[in-house]
Amino acid sequence: MKNRIVNVGLIGTGMIGSLHAGVLSNQTDGARVVAVMDVDGDRAAAVATESGGARVYSDADALIKAADVDAVLIASPDAFHAEGALACIAAGKPVLCEKPLATTRADAERILGAEMAAGRRLLQVGFMREYDRAHRALVDLLRSGDIGRALRFRGIHMNPTRSRYITVDTAIVNSLIHDIHSARFMMGAEIAEVFLRWVPANPEDARSARYAIIHVSFDGGAIGTLEWSGDSGYGYEVEVEITGETGTAGTTGNHSPILRQGGTRSQAITPDWPDRFFDAYVDELAAWISSVMTGQATGPSAWDGYMSLVVAEACIKSTESGQPEQVIGVERPAMY
Ligand code: ISE
């Protein structure tokens, strides 16, 4: 498909879906949105218009099977990711599936099986932090050997105050799934054990989540912490710090100027994730469209999506047992 335009079908036109539609339509060479689907017809119609007149579907399967849809971007609610991904693989369509790949390990395993039966990678998972320039610079420094072997990983993921709190289970599968993936891909090691502790958002609801820390042990002996807040009270921040044998290096994700004035020093913090990661989404979609054109899927794979859910389910088990839990996956298939 070299040098052709990739016709993208978009499933889900909520916050992330409409962001992707705008980036594909206005900032991604070689791509255009030709079809959109959402159960909210008005929202789908608005995104279709903004995308230059895409067709509106009320049925995801019909969009996936449409002859003029070359590739599919799944941005539906988490619970619908797995069925969409399976339908795309069955139709032989390249697909970018927003995180999480699925909401259970079992569904992610079904997707792995379907892709292996197809005999080729078709799926990329929307772990866009792999395309964040601050994260990439830190990975490059780590891979250069400048700080020696990585010994400790620290991830910080602070969400702003939201209209309602979420459970610790949702925090793990929907939000901390990013940090689990970051820990795996940046350290270049699988997570062997997790121990999750949290602070409820509502004292009357023990499984509500305000703040959580996951203590992790990696294969090879490194350790780490993934710190998460569902209500930072000040804005949105994601940073990573890695300590090696000869030094410590961290991301510099906040590029706002530091203002010294009136006896204080201050720096603006992004209000939420679309602001902090917009450039990462642009780079992620450019890479995805390039991979569709070459016919060779790249970036975070179904294996990454699966392993993040294996770790997530061990975290959920830890919330139930109150103990550290082992992470037991399957042998990494040669295809990944
Ligand atoms: C959201 O779905 C994201 O993907 C954001 O990156 C994350 O920070 C947020 O907590 C999630 O809800």
Short mmCIF file of C-alpha atoms in Angstrom, two decimals, residues 16-322:
data_model
loop_
_atom_site.label_atom_id
_atom_site.label_comp_id
_atom_site.label_asym_id
_atom_site.label_seq_id
_atom_site.Cartn_x
_atom_site.Cartn_y
_atom_site.Cartn_z
CA ILE A 16 -9.88 9.74 22.79
CA GLY A 17 -11.73 8.74 19.60
CA SER A 18 -12.42 12.33 18.60
CA LEU A 19 -8.83 13.27 19.41
CA HIS A 20 -7.59 10.47 17.12
CA ALA A 21 -10.02 11.53 14.37
CA GLY A 22 -8.66 15.07 14.47
CA VAL A 23 -5.04 13.94 14.39
CA LEU A 24 -5.66 11.47 11.55
CA SER A 25 -7.60 14.06 9.51
CA ASN A 26 -5.36 17.06 10.11
CA GLN A 27 -1.90 15.91 11.15
CA THR A 28 -1.22 12.44 9.75
CA ASP A 29 0.20 12.21 6.23
CA GLY A 30 -1.33 9.41 4.21
CA ALA A 31 -4.44 8.90 6.35
CA ARG A 32 -8.08 9.89 6.24
CA VAL A 33 -11.10 8.89 8.31
CA VAL A 34 -13.76 7.44 5.99
CA ALA A 35 -16.06 5.79 8.54
CA VAL A 36 -17.00 6.35 12.17
CA MET A 37 -19.19 4.37 14.55
CA ASP A 38 -20.61 5.24 17.95
CA VAL A 39 -23.80 4.33 19.80
CA ASP A 40 -24.20 8.09 20.24
CA GLY A 41 -25.30 8.93 16.70
CA ASP A 42 -25.08 12.67 17.19
CA ARG A 43 -21.51 12.45 18.45
CA ALA A 44 -20.55 10.16 15.58
CA ALA A 45 -22.14 12.52 13.06
CA ALA A 46 -20.24 15.49 14.50
CA VAL A 47 -16.89 13.66 14.27
CA ALA A 48 -17.78 12.43 10.75
CA THR A 49 -18.38 16.01 9.64
CA GLU A 50 -15.18 17.24 11.30
CA SER A 51 -13.36 14.42 9.49
CA GLY A 52 -14.42 15.75 6.12
CA GLY A 53 -17.61 13.76 5.57
CA ALA A 54 -16.95 10.25 6.84
CA ARG A 55 -19.79 7.74 6.75
CA VAL A 56 -21.59 7.09 10.04
CA TYR A 57 -22.25 3.53 11.22
CA SER A 58 -24.28 2.28 14.16
CA ASP A 59 -22.73 -1.21 13.92
CA ALA A 60 -19.01 -1.83 14.48
CA ASP A 61 -18.94 -5.06 12.47
CA ALA A 62 -20.34 -3.34 9.39
CA LEU A 63 -17.67 -0.65 9.65
CA ILE A 64 -14.89 -3.25 10.04
CA LYS A 65 -16.14 -5.22 7.02
CA ALA A 66 -16.64 -2.15 4.79
CA ALA A 67 -14.61 -2.69 1.59
CA ASP A 68 -13.14 0.81 1.61
CA VAL A 69 -11.94 0.62 5.23
CA ASP A 70 -8.25 -0.32 5.08
CA ALA A 71 -7.54 -0.12 8.83
CA VAL A 72 -9.51 0.27 12.05
CA LEU A 73 -8.91 2.35 15.18
CA ILE A 74 -10.77 1.04 18.23
CA ALA A 75 -11.55 3.79 20.74
CA SER A 76 -14.75 2.36 22.20
CA PRO A 77 -15.29 1.84 25.93
CA ASP A 78 -12.80 -0.68 27.37
CA ALA A 79 -15.40 -3.49 27.61
CA PHE A 80 -15.78 -3.54 23.79
CA HIS A 81 -12.08 -3.57 22.83
CA ALA A 82 -11.67 -7.35 22.71
CA GLU A 83 -14.64 -8.08 20.44
CA GLY A 84 -13.60 -5.30 18.08
CA ALA A 85 -10.00 -6.53 17.95
CA LEU A 86 -11.12 -10.10 17.25
CA ALA A 87 -13.43 -8.90 14.46
CA CYS A 88 -10.61 -6.89 12.85
CA ILE A 89 -8.24 -9.85 12.97
CA ALA A 90 -10.93 -12.11 11.50
CA ALA A 91 -11.41 -9.56 8.70
CA GLY A 92 -7.63 -9.31 8.14
CA LYS A 93 -7.71 -5.58 8.89
CA PRO A 94 -4.77 -3.79 10.63
CA VAL A 95 -6.04 -2.38 13.91
CA LEU A 96 -4.88 0.10 16.51
CA CYS A 97 -6.73 -0.87 19.68
CA GLU A 98 -6.73 1.69 22.48
CA LYS A 99 -5.56 0.41 25.83
CA PRO A 100 -6.45 -1.82 27.51
CA LEU A 101 -6.41 -4.55 24.85
CA ALA A 102 -9.21 -6.21 26.81
CA THR A 103 -10.58 -6.06 30.33
CA THR A 104 -9.55 -9.62 31.20
CA ARG A 105 -6.48 -11.78 30.67
CA ALA A 106 -8.70 -14.47 29.15
CA ASP A 107 -9.98 -12.15 26.41
CA ALA A 108 -6.45 -10.94 25.70
CA GLU A 109 -5.37 -14.57 25.37
CA ARG A 110 -8.14 -15.10 22.78
CA ILE A 111 -6.78 -12.16 20.77
CA LEU A 112 -3.24 -13.59 20.96
CA GLY A 113 -4.57 -16.90 19.71
CA ALA A 114 -6.47 -15.28 16.84
CA GLU A 115 -3.43 -13.32 15.71
CA MET A 116 -1.18 -16.38 15.90
CA ALA A 117 -3.75 -18.35 13.88
CA ALA A 118 -3.68 -15.54 11.30
CA GLY A 119 0.10 -16.05 11.18
CA ARG A 120 0.98 -12.35 11.30
CA ARG A 121 0.75 -9.28 13.53
CA LEU A 122 -2.22 -7.07 12.64
CA LEU A 123 -2.71 -5.35 15.98
CA GLN A 124 -1.03 -2.45 17.76
CA VAL A 125 -2.09 -1.46 21.29
CA GLY A 126 -2.54 2.25 22.10
CA PHE A 127 0.23 2.48 24.68
CA MET A 128 1.12 5.95 23.41
CA ARG A 129 3.76 6.63 26.10
CA GLU A 130 6.15 4.58 23.92
CA TYR A 131 5.94 7.53 21.52
CA ASP A 132 6.30 10.26 24.16
CA ARG A 133 9.58 12.04 23.48
CA ALA A 134 10.48 12.31 27.18
CA HIS A 135 9.96 8.56 27.64
CA ARG A 136 11.88 7.77 24.44
CA ALA A 137 14.81 9.93 25.51
CA LEU A 138 14.98 8.10 28.84
CA VAL A 139 14.81 4.70 27.14
CA ASP A 140 17.58 5.76 24.72
CA LEU A 141 19.77 6.81 27.66
CA LEU A 142 19.11 3.53 29.45
CA ARG A 143 19.81 1.44 26.34
CA SER A 144 23.09 3.39 25.81
CA GLY A 145 24.42 1.93 29.07
CA ASP A 146 25.14 5.39 30.47
CA ILE A 147 23.78 4.44 33.92
CA GLY A 148 24.63 0.76 33.76
CA ARG A 149 22.16 -2.00 34.56
CA ALA A 150 18.74 -0.73 35.63
CA LEU A 151 18.12 -1.50 39.31
CA ARG A 152 15.02 0.54 40.19
CA PHE A 153 11.99 1.92 38.31
CA ARG A 154 9.72 4.61 39.68
CA GLY A 155 6.56 5.62 37.79
CA ILE A 156 4.37 8.57 38.83
CA HIS A 157 0.87 8.89 37.35
CA MET A 158 -1.18 11.68 38.84
CA ASN A 159 -4.70 12.23 37.46
CA PRO A 160 -6.64 15.44 38.10
CA THR A 161 -9.83 15.57 40.17
CA ARG A 162 -12.61 13.84 38.22
CA SER A 163 -16.39 14.08 38.50
CA ARG A 164 -16.57 10.66 40.18
CA TYR A 165 -14.14 8.23 41.72
CA ILE A 166 -13.34 4.78 40.26
CA THR A 167 -12.72 1.40 41.84
CA VAL A 168 -9.21 0.10 42.37
CA ASP A 169 -10.03 -2.60 39.78
CA THR A 170 -10.85 0.03 37.13
CA ALA A 171 -7.82 2.09 38.17
CA ILE A 172 -5.64 -0.95 37.48
CA VAL A 173 -7.14 -2.07 34.15
CA ASN A 174 -7.93 1.35 32.66
CA SER A 175 -5.25 3.65 34.05
CA LEU A 176 -2.36 1.89 35.78
CA ILE A 177 -2.20 -0.34 32.69
CA HIS A 178 -0.08 2.44 31.16
CA ASP A 179 2.41 2.33 34.02
CA ILE A 180 2.56 -1.47 33.90
CA HIS A 181 3.42 -1.26 30.22
CA SER A 182 5.94 1.55 30.78
CA ALA A 183 7.68 -0.51 33.46
CA ARG A 184 7.93 -3.52 31.12
CA PHE A 185 9.04 -1.73 27.96
CA MET A 186 11.42 0.76 29.60
CA MET A 187 13.12 -1.76 31.87
CA GLY A 188 13.18 -4.40 29.12
CA ALA A 189 12.08 -7.00 31.66
CA GLU A 190 8.92 -8.79 32.67
CA ILE A 191 7.33 -8.08 36.05
CA ALA A 192 7.61 -11.15 38.30
CA GLU A 193 5.71 -10.06 41.43
CA VAL A 194 3.33 -7.26 42.44
CA PHE A 195 2.02 -5.98 45.75
CA LEU A 196 -0.69 -3.31 45.50
CA ARG A 197 -1.85 -1.11 48.40
CA TRP A 198 -4.34 1.71 48.02
CA VAL A 199 -6.21 4.50 49.78
CA PRO A 200 -9.98 4.57 49.16
CA ALA A 201 -11.56 7.70 47.68
CA ASN A 202 -14.71 7.13 49.73
CA PRO A 203 -14.32 5.79 53.29
CA GLU A 204 -17.64 3.98 52.87
CA ASP A 205 -16.47 2.18 49.72
CA ALA A 206 -13.43 0.06 50.45
CA ARG A 207 -12.71 -0.63 46.79
CA SER A 208 -12.89 3.02 45.71
CA ALA A 209 -9.48 4.38 44.73
CA ARG A 210 -7.91 7.73 45.53
CA TYR A 211 -4.26 6.70 45.62
CA ALA A 212 -2.43 3.43 44.88
CA ILE A 213 1.12 2.14 44.98
CA ILE A 214 2.20 -1.06 43.26
CA HIS A 215 5.51 -2.51 44.48
CA VAL A 216 6.97 -4.55 41.63
CA SER A 217 9.85 -7.00 41.27
CA PHE A 218 11.22 -7.61 37.79
CA ASP A 219 12.73 -10.73 36.27
CA GLY A 220 16.49 -10.28 36.78
CA GLY A 221 16.16 -8.70 40.25
CA ALA A 222 15.31 -5.02 39.67
CA ILE A 223 12.52 -3.50 41.75
CA GLY A 224 10.14 -0.61 41.38
CA THR A 225 7.08 1.34 42.40
CA LEU A 226 4.15 2.49 40.29
CA GLU A 227 2.43 5.39 42.05
CA TRP A 228 -1.04 6.43 40.96
CA SER A 229 -3.54 9.08 41.99
CA GLY A 230 -7.13 9.43 40.85
CA ASP A 231 -7.39 12.88 42.38
CA SER A 232 -4.11 14.81 42.48
CA GLY A 233 -5.88 18.09 43.32
CA TYR A 234 -3.48 20.02 41.06
CA GLY A 235 -3.47 18.62 37.51
CA TYR A 236 -2.05 15.79 35.43
CA GLU A 237 1.52 14.51 35.70
CA VAL A 238 3.28 11.42 34.42
CA GLU A 239 7.00 10.97 35.05
CA VAL A 240 9.44 8.05 35.22
CA GLU A 241 12.73 7.77 37.08
CA ILE A 242 15.16 4.88 36.65
CA THR A 243 18.19 4.20 38.86
CA GLY A 244 21.05 2.20 37.38
CA GLU A 245 24.41 1.00 38.68
CA THR A 246 26.10 4.35 37.97
CA GLY A 247 23.36 6.94 38.08
CA THR A 248 19.69 7.92 38.05
CA ALA A 249 17.82 9.37 35.07
CA GLY A 250 14.28 10.69 34.79
CA THR A 251 11.84 11.96 32.21
CA THR A 252 11.35 15.70 31.77
CA GLY A 253 7.78 15.63 30.62
CA ASN A 254 6.85 19.09 31.81
CA HIS A 255 8.09 21.62 29.24
CA SER A 256 6.29 24.62 30.72
CA PRO A 257 8.58 27.57 31.57
CA ILE A 258 9.56 28.03 35.21
CA LEU A 259 8.37 31.47 36.38
CA ARG A 260 10.24 33.26 39.17
CA GLN A 261 8.19 36.25 40.33
CA GLY A 262 7.12 37.93 43.53
CA GLY A 263 9.24 35.74 45.73
CA THR A 264 7.93 32.49 44.27
CA ARG A 265 8.98 29.99 41.60
CA SER A 266 6.16 28.28 39.68
CA GLN A 267 5.60 26.04 36.66
CA ALA A 268 2.32 25.26 34.92
CA ILE A 269 1.21 21.62 34.97
CA THR A 270 -0.95 20.13 32.22
CA PRO A 271 -4.63 19.90 33.20
CA ASP A 272 -5.13 16.38 31.79
CA TRP A 273 -3.80 13.60 29.55
CA PRO A 274 -4.82 15.04 26.11
CA ASP A 275 -2.58 18.04 26.80
CA ARG A 276 0.35 16.08 28.24
CA PHE A 277 0.40 13.39 25.54
CA PHE A 278 -0.91 15.15 22.41
CA ASP A 279 2.47 14.98 20.64
CA ALA A 280 2.78 11.32 21.60
CA TYR A 281 -0.60 10.57 19.98
CA VAL A 282 0.54 12.39 16.80
CA ASP A 283 3.73 10.32 16.65
CA GLU A 284 1.87 7.11 17.55
CA LEU A 285 -0.64 7.57 14.69
CA ALA A 286 2.07 8.50 12.19
CA ALA A 287 3.93 5.31 13.08
CA TRP A 288 0.73 3.24 12.88
CA ILE A 289 -0.24 4.59 9.44
CA SER A 290 3.31 3.93 8.19
CA SER A 291 3.04 0.35 9.47
CA VAL A 292 -0.29 -0.10 7.66
CA MET A 293 1.32 1.14 4.45
CA THR A 294 4.25 -1.28 4.76
CA GLY A 295 2.02 -4.14 5.92
CA GLN A 296 4.29 -4.76 8.93
CA ALA A 297 2.68 -4.04 12.33
CA THR A 298 5.01 -2.27 14.77
CA GLY A 299 4.83 -0.77 18.25
CA PRO A 300 3.15 -2.31 21.31
CA SER A 301 1.78 -5.71 20.29
CA ALA A 302 -1.01 -8.01 21.39
CA TRP A 303 1.66 -9.70 23.54
CA ASP A 304 2.26 -6.41 25.34
CA GLY A 305 -1.47 -5.97 25.75
CA TYR A 306 -1.76 -9.52 27.09
CA MET A 307 1.16 -9.26 29.53
CA SER A 308 -0.11 -5.94 30.87
CA LEU A 309 -3.38 -7.71 31.71
CA VAL A 310 -1.58 -10.69 33.27
CA VAL A 311 0.16 -8.19 35.58
CA ALA A 312 -3.11 -6.29 36.11
CA GLU A 313 -4.90 -9.46 37.23
CA ALA A 314 -2.07 -10.24 39.67
CA CYS A 315 -2.54 -6.69 41.03
CA ILE A 316 -6.28 -7.29 41.48
CA LYS A 317 -5.47 -10.56 43.24
CA SER A 318 -3.12 -8.64 45.53
CA THR A 319 -5.95 -6.24 46.43
CA GLU A 320 -8.02 -9.26 47.46
CA SER A 321 -5.31 -11.23 49.28
CA GLY A 322 -3.54 -8.26 50.82
#
